[in-house]
């Protein structure tokens, strides 16, 4: 009896996909002074296309962006060509890693999350990414004043 | 039962030998006819009477081979909506991409291979789903979820003034056996000491407590934490360290009274050997001249001693250069009445 595959995966597509609703919360947005994205790949053409996509996306979302290309790194190794003896005959392999660095300035937390998710979902196969975020924050409340005066006051209140 | 099955096989695949079936076996698709000829397979135990003659295949039942349809590219017009052809990342389909792309290393006096059946075009990641039109549409939909940077913080100095603490974190995206990267738990906290509420003693004590993590040129304290397994734990630990350092530096312990001259960060002239020597020399000079010995406080108040003090402090703190040395020379000459 031949097995015929039957599943509803491609038949039951939900037709009424509503747009995700935007929720606004009261907590203050985080601020990122700088977002540095380093993209690593083995192919220059793939990196060029990805850079064009990332730059256009940033411009459309209103983020200032700078691109520069760190120098490539080549890792080479030399192995023996044959399984047994023949030391004079070797074979050499190399792995080329090419880099592209996108620097974004002055982003809010919401914009950064949206942009990074968009970029990362469209990351091609065989490409890796490192994101370095520099977040700026206010001084926390407990560092504004030294606590020793308030501590002595509390002690006096407790003893009296 | 097995005998009946074997005889059924012989009818359905007349060329079959033995129990193996091959993919190149030609099956006569005359299902109903052969059943009728053979009769229903009867209950186990009774074989059905079969004949091993060749079965005639009627043409309506036989599967007709069709000519290949023309590719979809011929029906595409120039101003079609391309994002609907490639809405998501998909492999390269030569029948769906209307471009005459060629890829591959050519033979001698040849050209790169055409797109039909080209493995190189399949291997390389394509960006056909990310044309500028598609990117603009995506960004227009995503714009609602973005917030604007506050316009008042346009320069670095203003950011520094209102938000003095900077926190560096890193995230890593790559394909591999695991999604996690152990380097992503490192958190670096940077703060300028001028933005913290510290007095002189507290600042010096903090710098001594912190040691290597303070940079004198930029006045920035850098705390790097990676001892906890999670990023937010490291962030909490870094803030905790900053709080503890701040509050401890405001405390004055008893053993701090034993601070000697070697522990001082900068040269202080009061109660130093230079002051003692200068004053002793001046006292002896004045006593030898006029016989009246003025007091130390009077001598300290005179202008020559002030100048000498300033030049010595400058030499010790800032190092030796031309201007400092000439100033020191002038002040010594004036002190000893040589000029």
CSV table of C-alpha atoms in Angstrom, one decimal:
chain,number,residue,atom,x,y,z
A,1,UNK,CA,0.0,0.0,0.0
A,2,UNK,CA,1.7,3.2,-1.1
A,3,UNK,CA,1.9,5.9,1.6
A,4,UNK,CA,0.5,9.2,0.3
A,5,UNK,CA,1.4,12.2,2.4
A,6,UNK,CA,-1.6,14.1,3.6
A,7,UNK,CA,-1.5,17.1,6.0
A,8,UNK,CA,-3.3,20.3,6.4
A,9,UNK,CA,-0.2,22.5,6.6
A,10,UNK,CA,-0.5,24.1,3.2
A,11,UNK,CA,-4.3,24.0,3.0
A,12,UNK,CA,-5.4,25.6,6.2
A,13,UNK,CA,-3.8,29.0,5.8
A,14,UNK,CA,-5.5,31.5,8.1
A,15,UNK,CA,-7.1,34.1,5.9
A,16,UNK,CA,-7.9,36.7,8.5
A,17,UNK,CA,-4.4,37.6,9.8
A,18,UNK,CA,-4.9,40.9,11.7
A,19,UNK,CA,-2.1,43.4,11.9
A,20,UNK,CA,-0.3,43.2,15.2
A,21,UNK,CA,-1.5,45.9,17.5
A,22,UNK,CA,0.8,48.6,18.8
A,23,UNK,CA,0.9,48.8,22.6
A,24,UNK,CA,2.2,51.9,24.3
A,25,UNK,CA,3.6,51.5,27.8
A,26,UNK,CA,4.5,54.1,30.4
A,27,UNK,CA,8.0,52.9,31.2
A,28,UNK,CA,10.7,55.1,29.7
A,29,UNK,CA,12.4,53.9,26.5
A,30,UNK,CA,16.1,52.9,26.7
A,31,UNK,CA,18.5,55.0,24.7
A,32,UNK,CA,21.4,53.7,22.7
A,33,UNK,CA,24.2,56.1,21.9
A,34,UNK,CA,25.8,53.7,19.4
A,35,UNK,CA,25.0,50.4,17.8
A,36,UNK,CA,27.9,48.7,16.1
A,37,UNK,CA,27.0,45.7,13.8
A,38,UNK,CA,29.9,43.6,12.5
A,39,UNK,CA,28.9,41.2,9.7
A,40,UNK,CA,31.2,38.3,8.8
A,41,UNK,CA,31.0,36.2,5.6
A,42,UNK,CA,33.0,34.2,3.2
A,43,UNK,CA,31.7,36.0,0.1
A,44,UNK,CA,32.2,39.7,-0.8
A,45,UNK,CA,29.2,39.8,-3.1
A,46,UNK,CA,26.9,38.6,-0.4
A,47,UNK,CA,28.3,41.2,2.0
A,48,UNK,CA,27.8,44.0,-0.6
A,49,UNK,CA,24.2,43.1,-1.1
A,50,UNK,CA,23.5,42.8,2.6
A,51,UNK,CA,25.1,46.1,3.2
A,52,UNK,CA,22.9,47.8,0.6
A,53,UNK,CA,19.8,46.2,2.2
A,54,UNK,CA,20.8,47.3,5.7
A,55,UNK,CA,21.7,50.9,4.7
A,56,UNK,CA,18.5,51.3,2.7
A,57,UNK,CA,16.5,49.9,5.7
A,58,UNK,CA,18.2,52.3,8.1
A,59,UNK,CA,17.6,55.3,5.8
A,60,UNK,CA,13.9,54.4,5.5
A,61,UNK,CA,13.5,54.2,9.2
A,62,UNK,CA,15.4,57.4,9.8
A,63,UNK,CA,18.6,56.2,11.4
A,64,UNK,CA,22.0,57.7,10.7
A,65,UNK,CA,24.4,55.0,9.5
A,66,UNK,CA,28.1,54.8,8.6
A,67,UNK,CA,29.7,51.8,6.9
A,68,UNK,CA,33.3,50.8,6.8
A,69,UNK,CA,35.1,47.6,5.8
A,70,UNK,CA,37.7,46.1,8.2
A,71,UNK,CA,40.4,44.2,6.5
A,72,UNK,CA,39.8,40.5,5.7
A,73,UNK,CA,41.4,37.6,7.6
A,74,UNK,CA,42.6,34.5,5.9
A,75,UNK,CA,43.3,31.3,8.0
A,76,UNK,CA,45.6,28.9,6.1
A,77,UNK,CA,46.5,25.3,7.0
A,78,UNK,CA,48.9,22.9,5.3
A,79,UNK,CA,48.2,19.2,5.5
A,80,UNK,CA,49.8,16.1,4.0
A,81,UNK,CA,48.3,15.1,0.7
A,82,UNK,CA,48.7,11.4,1.2
A,83,UNK,CA,47.4,9.1,3.9
A,84,UNK,CA,50.9,7.4,4.3
A,85,UNK,CA,54.4,8.9,3.7
A,86,UNK,CA,55.0,11.4,0.8
A,87,UNK,CA,56.0,14.1,3.2
A,88,UNK,CA,57.1,16.4,0.3
A,89,UNK,CA,53.6,16.6,-1.2
A,90,UNK,CA,51.2,18.7,0.8
A,91,UNK,CA,47.9,20.4,0.2
A,92,UNK,CA,46.9,23.8,1.5
A,93,UNK,CA,43.5,25.0,2.5
A,94,UNK,CA,42.4,28.5,3.5
A,95,UNK,CA,39.3,30.1,5.1
A,96,UNK,CA,38.6,33.7,4.1
A,97,UNK,CA,36.6,35.8,6.5
A,98,UNK,CA,35.4,39.2,5.1
A,99,UNK,CA,34.0,41.9,7.4
A,100,UNK,CA,31.6,44.8,7.1
A,101,UNK,CA,30.9,47.2,10.0
A,102,UNK,CA,27.7,49.2,10.2
A,103,UNK,CA,27.7,52.0,12.8
A,104,UNK,CA,24.3,53.4,13.9
A,105,UNK,CA,24.1,56.5,16.1
A,106,UNK,CA,21.4,57.7,18.4
A,107,UNK,CA,18.7,55.1,18.6
A,108,UNK,CA,15.8,54.5,21.0
A,109,UNK,CA,15.2,51.0,22.4
A,110,UNK,CA,12.1,50.4,20.3
A,111,UNK,CA,13.7,51.5,17.0
A,112,UNK,CA,16.8,49.4,17.8
A,113,UNK,CA,14.7,46.3,18.5
A,114,UNK,CA,12.7,46.7,15.3
A,115,UNK,CA,15.7,47.4,13.1
A,116,UNK,CA,17.8,44.5,14.6
A,117,UNK,CA,14.9,42.0,14.3
A,118,UNK,CA,14.4,43.0,10.7
A,119,UNK,CA,18.1,42.8,9.9
A,120,UNK,CA,18.6,39.5,11.7
A,121,UNK,CA,15.5,37.7,10.2
A,122,UNK,CA,16.9,38.5,6.7
A,123,UNK,CA,20.5,37.5,7.5
A,124,UNK,CA,21.5,35.2,4.6
A,125,UNK,CA,22.9,31.6,5.1
A,126,UNK,CA,26.5,31.5,6.0
A,127,UNK,CA,26.7,35.0,7.4
A,128,UNK,CA,27.4,35.8,11.1
A,129,UNK,CA,26.7,39.0,13.0
A,130,UNK,CA,28.0,40.6,16.2
A,131,UNK,CA,26.1,43.5,17.7
A,132,UNK,CA,27.7,45.8,20.3
A,133,UNK,CA,25.2,48.2,22.0
A,134,UNK,CA,26.2,51.2,24.0
A,135,UNK,CA,23.3,52.2,26.2
A,136,UNK,CA,23.3,55.5,28.1
A,137,UNK,CA,21.6,55.7,31.5
A,138,UNK,CA,21.0,58.2,34.2
A,139,UNK,CA,22.8,57.9,37.6
A,140,UNK,CA,20.7,55.5,39.8
A,141,UNK,CA,19.0,57.1,42.8
A,142,UNK,CA,21.2,55.4,45.4
A,143,UNK,CA,24.4,57.0,44.0
A,144,UNK,CA,23.2,60.6,44.1
A,145,UNK,CA,24.1,61.1,47.8
A,146,UNK,CA,26.4,59.2,50.2
A,147,UNK,CA,24.2,57.2,52.6
A,148,UNK,CA,26.2,57.6,55.8
A,149,UNK,CA,24.3,60.7,57.0
A,150,UNK,CA,20.9,59.1,56.4
A,151,UNK,CA,22.1,56.0,58.1
A,152,UNK,CA,23.2,57.9,61.3
A,153,UNK,CA,19.8,59.7,61.3
A,154,UNK,CA,18.0,56.4,61.1
A,155,UNK,CA,20.0,55.0,63.9
A,156,UNK,CA,19.3,58.0,66.1
A,157,UNK,CA,15.6,57.6,65.3
A,158,UNK,CA,15.6,54.0,66.3
A,159,UNK,CA,17.5,54.5,69.5
A,160,UNK,CA,15.5,57.5,70.6
B,1,UNK,CA,-2.1,-16.4,0.8
B,2,UNK,CA,1.4,-15.7,-0.2
B,3,UNK,CA,0.9,-17.9,-3.3
B,4,UNK,CA,-2.0,-15.8,-4.3
B,5,UNK,CA,0.0,-12.6,-3.8
B,6,UNK,CA,2.8,-13.9,-5.9
B,7,UNK,CA,0.5,-14.9,-8.7
B,8,UNK,CA,-1.1,-11.4,-8.6
B,9,UNK,CA,2.3,-9.9,-8.9
B,10,UNK,CA,3.0,-12.0,-12.0
B,11,UNK,CA,-0.2,-10.6,-13.6
B,12,UNK,CA,0.5,-7.0,-12.7
B,13,UNK,CA,4.2,-7.1,-13.6
B,14,UNK,CA,4.6,-9.8,-16.2
B,15,UNK,CA,8.4,-9.2,-16.5
B,16,UNK,CA,9.0,-9.7,-12.8
B,17,UNK,CA,11.4,-12.4,-11.8
B,18,UNK,CA,11.6,-13.3,-8.1
B,19,UNK,CA,10.6,-11.1,-5.2
B,20,UNK,CA,12.5,-7.9,-6.0
B,21,UNK,CA,10.8,-5.0,-7.6
B,22,UNK,CA,12.8,-2.5,-9.7
B,23,UNK,CA,12.1,1.1,-10.4
B,24,UNK,CA,12.5,0.4,-14.1
B,25,UNK,CA,9.7,-2.1,-14.1
B,26,UNK,CA,6.9,-1.4,-16.5
B,27,UNK,CA,3.6,-1.8,-14.9
B,28,UNK,CA,0.6,-2.3,-17.1
B,29,UNK,CA,-1.9,0.1,-15.6
B,30,UNK,CA,-4.8,-2.1,-16.5
B,31,UNK,CA,-6.0,-2.5,-12.9
B,32,UNK,CA,-9.6,-3.3,-13.4
B,33,UNK,CA,-9.1,-5.6,-16.4
B,34,UNK,CA,-6.5,-7.8,-14.6
B,35,UNK,CA,-8.8,-8.1,-11.5
B,36,UNK,CA,-11.6,-9.2,-13.8
B,37,UNK,CA,-9.4,-11.6,-15.6
B,38,UNK,CA,-8.0,-13.1,-12.4
B,39,UNK,CA,-11.1,-12.8,-10.3
B,40,UNK,CA,-11.1,-11.5,-6.7
B,41,UNK,CA,-8.4,-12.9,-4.6
B,42,UNK,CA,-10.3,-15.6,-2.8
B,43,UNK,CA,-9.9,-16.5,0.8
B,44,UNK,CA,-6.6,-17.9,2.1
B,45,UNK,CA,-6.1,-21.5,1.1
B,46,UNK,CA,-7.6,-21.2,-2.3
B,47,UNK,CA,-5.3,-20.0,-5.1
B,48,UNK,CA,-6.9,-18.2,-8.0
B,49,UNK,CA,-6.6,-19.6,-11.4
B,50,UNK,CA,-4.4,-17.3,-13.4
B,51,UNK,CA,-3.1,-17.2,-16.9
B,52,UNK,CA,0.4,-15.9,-17.7
B,53,UNK,CA,-0.5,-14.3,-21.0
B,54,UNK,CA,0.5,-10.7,-21.7
B,55,UNK,CA,-2.1,-8.2,-20.7
B,56,UNK,CA,-3.4,-5.7,-23.3
B,57,UNK,CA,-3.1,-2.1,-22.1
B,58,UNK,CA,-5.9,0.2,-23.3
B,59,UNK,CA,-4.7,3.7,-24.4
B,60,UNK,CA,-7.2,5.7,-22.3
B,61,UNK,CA,-5.7,4.2,-19.1
B,62,UNK,CA,-2.1,4.6,-20.2
B,63,UNK,CA,-0.4,7.8,-18.8
B,64,UNK,CA,0.3,10.2,-21.7
B,65,UNK,CA,3.6,12.0,-21.7
B,66,UNK,CA,3.1,15.8,-21.9
B,67,UNK,CA,5.3,18.4,-23.5
B,68,UNK,CA,7.0,20.7,-20.9
B,69,UNK,CA,5.0,23.9,-20.3
B,70,UNK,CA,6.7,27.2,-21.2
B,71,UNK,CA,8.4,28.8,-18.1
B,72,UNK,CA,6.5,31.4,-16.1
B,73,UNK,CA,9.0,34.1,-17.2
B,74,UNK,CA,7.4,34.3,-20.6
B,75,UNK,CA,4.1,35.4,-19.1
B,76,UNK,CA,5.6,38.0,-16.9
B,77,UNK,CA,5.2,41.7,-17.9
B,78,UNK,CA,7.8,44.3,-17.3
B,79,UNK,CA,5.9,46.3,-14.7
B,80,UNK,CA,4.7,43.4,-12.6
B,81,UNK,CA,4.7,43.3,-8.8
B,82,UNK,CA,8.0,41.5,-8.1
B,83,UNK,CA,7.6,41.2,-4.3
B,84,UNK,CA,4.6,39.0,-4.9
B,85,UNK,CA,6.8,36.6,-7.0
B,86,UNK,CA,9.4,36.3,-4.3
B,87,UNK,CA,7.8,37.4,-1.0
B,88,UNK,CA,10.2,35.5,1.3
B,89,UNK,CA,13.6,34.0,1.0
B,90,UNK,CA,13.4,31.2,-1.5
B,91,UNK,CA,15.9,29.3,-3.6
B,92,UNK,CA,16.6,30.5,-7.1
B,93,UNK,CA,14.0,29.2,-9.6
B,94,UNK,CA,15.2,29.7,-13.1
B,95,UNK,CA,11.6,29.5,-14.4
B,96,UNK,CA,10.4,32.3,-12.2
B,97,UNK,CA,13.3,34.8,-12.6
B,98,UNK,CA,13.2,36.5,-15.9
B,99,UNK,CA,16.9,37.5,-15.9
B,100,UNK,CA,19.4,35.9,-18.4
B,101,UNK,CA,21.8,35.1,-15.6
B,102,UNK,CA,24.9,33.1,-16.3
B,103,UNK,CA,27.2,31.6,-13.6
B,104,UNK,CA,30.0,29.2,-13.5
B,105,UNK,CA,33.6,28.8,-14.7
B,106,UNK,CA,33.6,28.4,-18.6
B,107,UNK,CA,35.4,25.8,-20.6
B,108,UNK,CA,38.0,27.0,-23.1
B,109,UNK,CA,36.3,29.2,-25.7
B,110,UNK,CA,33.1,28.9,-23.9
B,111,UNK,CA,30.7,31.0,-21.8
B,112,UNK,CA,29.5,30.6,-18.2
B,113,UNK,CA,26.6,28.1,-17.9
B,114,UNK,CA,23.0,29.2,-18.4
B,115,UNK,CA,20.6,29.5,-15.4
B,116,UNK,CA,18.6,26.3,-16.2
B,117,UNK,CA,19.9,23.5,-13.9
B,118,UNK,CA,22.7,25.7,-12.6
B,119,UNK,CA,23.9,24.5,-9.2
B,120,UNK,CA,26.1,27.6,-8.5
B,121,UNK,CA,23.0,29.8,-8.6
B,122,UNK,CA,21.3,27.6,-6.1
B,123,UNK,CA,24.2,27.5,-3.7
B,124,UNK,CA,24.8,31.2,-3.3
B,125,UNK,CA,22.2,33.1,-1.1
B,126,UNK,CA,20.0,35.3,-3.3
B,127,UNK,CA,18.5,38.6,-2.3
B,128,UNK,CA,15.6,38.4,-4.8
B,129,UNK,CA,13.1,38.9,-1.9
B,130,UNK,CA,14.9,42.1,-0.8
B,131,UNK,CA,14.6,44.5,-3.8
B,132,UNK,CA,14.4,48.2,-3.0
B,133,UNK,CA,10.6,48.2,-3.6
B,134,UNK,CA,10.2,45.3,-1.1
B,135,UNK,CA,12.5,47.0,1.5
B,136,UNK,CA,10.5,50.2,1.3
B,137,UNK,CA,7.3,48.4,1.8
B,138,UNK,CA,8.6,46.5,4.8
B,139,UNK,CA,10.0,49.7,6.3
B,140,UNK,CA,6.7,51.5,5.8
B,141,UNK,CA,5.0,48.8,7.8
B,142,UNK,CA,7.7,48.8,10.5
B,143,UNK,CA,7.8,52.5,10.9
B,144,UNK,CA,4.8,52.4,13.3
B,145,UNK,CA,6.8,50.5,15.8
B,146,UNK,CA,9.7,52.9,16.0
B,147,UNK,CA,10.1,55.8,18.3
B,148,UNK,CA,12.1,59.0,17.7
B,149,UNK,CA,15.3,60.0,19.3
B,150,UNK,CA,14.7,63.0,21.7
B,151,UNK,CA,15.7,66.1,19.8
B,152,UNK,CA,17.3,67.7,22.8
B,153,UNK,CA,20.1,65.2,23.0
B,154,UNK,CA,21.7,65.9,19.6
B,155,UNK,CA,25.3,66.2,20.7
B,156,UNK,CA,27.6,63.9,22.7
B,157,UNK,CA,28.2,66.5,25.5
B,158,UNK,CA,24.5,66.8,26.2
B,159,UNK,CA,24.2,63.0,26.4
B,160,UNK,CA,27.1,62.9,28.7
B,161,UNK,CA,25.6,65.6,30.9
B,162,UNK,CA,22.2,64.1,31.4
B,163,UNK,CA,23.0,60.4,31.0
B,164,UNK,CA,26.5,59.9,32.5
B,165,UNK,CA,26.6,56.1,32.7
B,166,UNK,CA,27.4,54.1,29.5
B,167,UNK,CA,26.7,50.3,29.4
B,168,UNK,CA,28.3,48.1,26.7
B,169,UNK,CA,26.7,44.8,25.9
B,170,UNK,CA,27.2,42.4,22.9
B,171,UNK,CA,24.9,40.0,21.1
B,172,UNK,CA,26.0,37.3,18.6
B,173,UNK,CA,24.1,35.7,15.7
B,174,UNK,CA,25.5,32.8,13.9
B,175,UNK,CA,24.5,29.4,12.6
B,176,UNK,CA,25.9,26.4,14.3
B,177,UNK,CA,25.0,23.6,16.7
B,178,UNK,CA,24.1,26.1,19.4
B,179,UNK,CA,22.4,29.5,19.5
B,180,UNK,CA,24.3,30.6,22.6
B,181,UNK,CA,27.6,32.4,22.7
B,182,UNK,CA,29.5,32.6,26.0
B,183,UNK,CA,30.9,36.0,25.1
B,184,UNK,CA,27.5,37.6,25.2
B,185,UNK,CA,27.4,37.7,29.0
B,186,UNK,CA,30.1,40.4,29.3
B,187,UNK,CA,28.9,43.8,30.5
B,188,UNK,CA,31.1,46.9,30.6
B,189,UNK,CA,30.1,49.9,32.6
B,190,UNK,CA,31.8,53.3,32.0
B,191,UNK,CA,31.3,56.5,34.0
B,192,UNK,CA,33.1,59.8,34.2
B,193,UNK,CA,34.1,60.6,37.8
B,194,UNK,CA,33.3,64.3,37.3
B,195,UNK,CA,29.6,63.4,37.1
B,196,UNK,CA,29.6,61.6,40.4
B,197,UNK,CA,29.0,63.5,43.6
B,198,UNK,CA,32.5,63.1,45.2
B,199,UNK,CA,34.6,65.3,47.3
B,200,UNK,CA,38.4,65.5,47.2
B,201,UNK,CA,39.1,62.7,49.7
B,202,UNK,CA,36.4,60.5,48.3
B,203,UNK,CA,37.7,60.8,44.8
B,204,UNK,CA,41.3,59.9,45.8
B,205,UNK,CA,40.1,57.0,47.8
B,206,UNK,CA,37.9,55.7,44.9
B,207,UNK,CA,40.9,55.9,42.5
B,208,UNK,CA,43.0,54.0,44.9
B,209,UNK,CA,40.3,51.3,45.5
B,210,UNK,CA,39.7,50.9,41.8
B,211,UNK,CA,43.3,50.7,40.6
B,212,UNK,CA,43.8,49.6,37.0
B,213,UNK,CA,40.2,50.4,36.0
B,214,UNK,CA,40.6,54.1,36.1
B,215,UNK,CA,42.1,56.0,33.2
B,216,UNK,CA,43.8,59.3,34.3
B,217,UNK,CA,43.8,61.0,30.9
B,218,UNK,CA,40.1,60.6,30.2
B,219,UNK,CA,38.9,60.4,33.8
B,220,UNK,CA,36.7,57.4,33.0
B,221,UNK,CA,36.1,54.5,35.4
B,222,UNK,CA,35.5,51.2,33.5
B,223,UNK,CA,34.0,48.2,35.3
B,224,UNK,CA,33.9,45.0,33.2
B,225,UNK,CA,31.9,42.1,34.7
B,226,UNK,CA,31.6,38.6,33.4
B,227,UNK,CA,31.6,36.4,36.5
B,228,UNK,CA,27.9,35.7,36.4
B,229,UNK,CA,26.3,33.3,33.8
B,230,UNK,CA,23.6,35.7,32.6
B,231,UNK,CA,23.9,39.2,31.1
B,232,UNK,CA,21.4,40.8,33.4
B,233,UNK,CA,23.1,39.3,36.4
B,234,UNK,CA,26.4,40.9,35.3
B,235,UNK,CA,24.7,44.2,34.8
B,236,UNK,CA,23.2,44.1,38.3
B,237,UNK,CA,26.6,43.2,39.7
B,238,UNK,CA,28.3,46.1,37.9
B,239,UNK,CA,25.8,48.6,39.3
B,240,UNK,CA,26.2,47.0,42.7
B,241,UNK,CA,30.0,47.5,42.4
B,242,UNK,CA,29.6,51.1,41.5
B,243,UNK,CA,27.3,51.7,44.4
B,244,UNK,CA,29.6,50.0,46.9
B,245,UNK,CA,32.6,51.9,45.6
B,246,UNK,CA,30.8,55.2,45.8
B,247,UNK,CA,29.6,54.7,49.4
B,248,UNK,CA,32.9,53.2,50.7
B,249,UNK,CA,34.9,56.1,49.3
B,250,UNK,CA,32.9,58.6,51.4
B,251,UNK,CA,33.7,56.7,54.6
B,252,UNK,CA,36.9,57.6,56.4
B,253,UNK,CA,38.5,54.6,58.2
B,254,UNK,CA,40.9,55.0,61.2
B,255,UNK,CA,43.9,53.6,59.4
B,256,UNK,CA,43.7,56.3,56.8
B,257,UNK,CA,45.2,58.7,59.3
B,258,UNK,CA,48.5,56.8,58.8
B,259,UNK,CA,48.8,58.0,55.2
B,260,UNK,CA,52.5,58.8,54.6
B,261,UNK,CA,54.2,60.9,52.0
B,262,UNK,CA,54.8,57.9,49.7
B,263,UNK,CA,51.0,57.3,49.5
B,264,UNK,CA,50.2,60.8,48.3
B,265,UNK,CA,48.9,61.1,44.7
B,266,UNK,CA,50.3,64.6,44.2
B,267,UNK,CA,53.0,66.6,45.8
B,268,UNK,CA,52.0,68.8,48.7
B,269,UNK,CA,54.4,71.4,49.9
B,270,UNK,CA,53.1,72.0,53.4
B,271,UNK,CA,55.0,69.9,56.0
B,272,UNK,CA,57.5,68.7,53.4
B,273,UNK,CA,61.3,68.5,53.5
B,274,UNK,CA,61.5,71.3,50.9
B,275,UNK,CA,59.6,73.7,53.0
B,276,UNK,CA,61.7,72.8,56.1
B,277,UNK,CA,65.0,73.3,54.2
B,278,UNK,CA,63.9,76.6,52.6
B,279,UNK,CA,62.7,78.1,55.9
B,280,UNK,CA,65.7,76.9,57.8
B,281,UNK,CA,68.0,78.5,55.2
B,282,UNK,CA,66.1,81.8,55.3
B,283,UNK,CA,66.0,81.9,59.1
B,284,UNK,CA,69.8,81.4,59.2
B,285,UNK,CA,70.3,84.1,56.5
B,286,UNK,CA,68.1,86.7,58.3
B,287,UNK,CA,69.6,85.9,61.6
B,288,UNK,CA,73.2,86.3,60.2
B,289,UNK,CA,72.2,89.6,58.5
B,290,UNK,CA,70.3,91.5,61.1
B,291,UNK,CA,70.4,89.4,64.2
B,292,UNK,CA,66.6,89.5,64.5
B,293,UNK,CA,65.0,86.1,63.6
B,294,UNK,CA,61.6,86.5,62.1
B,295,UNK,CA,59.0,83.8,62.7
B,296,UNK,CA,58.2,81.0,60.3
B,297,UNK,CA,54.7,82.3,59.6
B,298,UNK,CA,56.1,85.7,58.5
B,299,UNK,CA,58.5,84.0,56.2
B,300,UNK,CA,55.7,81.8,54.8
B,301,UNK,CA,53.7,84.9,54.0
B,302,UNK,CA,56.4,86.6,51.9
B,303,UNK,CA,56.2,86.7,48.1
B,304,UNK,CA,59.5,85.0,47.4
B,305,UNK,CA,58.6,82.0,49.5
B,306,UNK,CA,55.2,81.8,47.7
B,307,UNK,CA,56.8,81.9,44.3
B,308,UNK,CA,59.3,79.2,45.4
B,309,UNK,CA,56.5,77.0,46.6
B,310,UNK,CA,54.5,77.4,43.4
B,311,UNK,CA,57.5,76.5,41.2
B,312,UNK,CA,58.4,73.4,43.3
B,313,UNK,CA,54.8,72.1,43.3
B,314,UNK,CA,54.7,72.6,39.5
B,315,UNK,CA,58.0,70.8,38.9
B,316,UNK,CA,57.0,67.8,41.0
B,317,UNK,CA,53.4,67.4,39.7
B,318,UNK,CA,53.8,68.3,36.1
B,319,UNK,CA,57.3,67.0,35.4
B,320,UNK,CA,60.3,68.8,34.2
B,321,UNK,CA,60.2,71.0,31.1
B,322,UNK,CA,61.8,74.3,30.0
B,323,UNK,CA,59.3,76.7,31.4
B,324,UNK,CA,59.1,75.0,34.8
B,325,UNK,CA,62.9,74.9,35.2
B,326,UNK,CA,63.3,78.6,34.3
B,327,UNK,CA,60.6,79.5,36.7
B,328,UNK,CA,62.3,77.5,39.5
B,329,UNK,CA,65.6,79.1,38.7
B,330,UNK,CA,64.1,82.7,38.9
B,331,UNK,CA,62.3,81.9,42.2
B,332,UNK,CA,65.4,80.5,43.8
B,333,UNK,CA,67.4,83.5,42.8
B,334,UNK,CA,64.9,85.8,44.2
B,335,UNK,CA,64.6,83.8,47.4
B,336,UNK,CA,68.4,83.9,48.1
B,337,UNK,CA,68.7,87.5,46.9
B,338,UNK,CA,71.1,86.5,44.1
B,339,UNK,CA,69.4,88.3,41.2
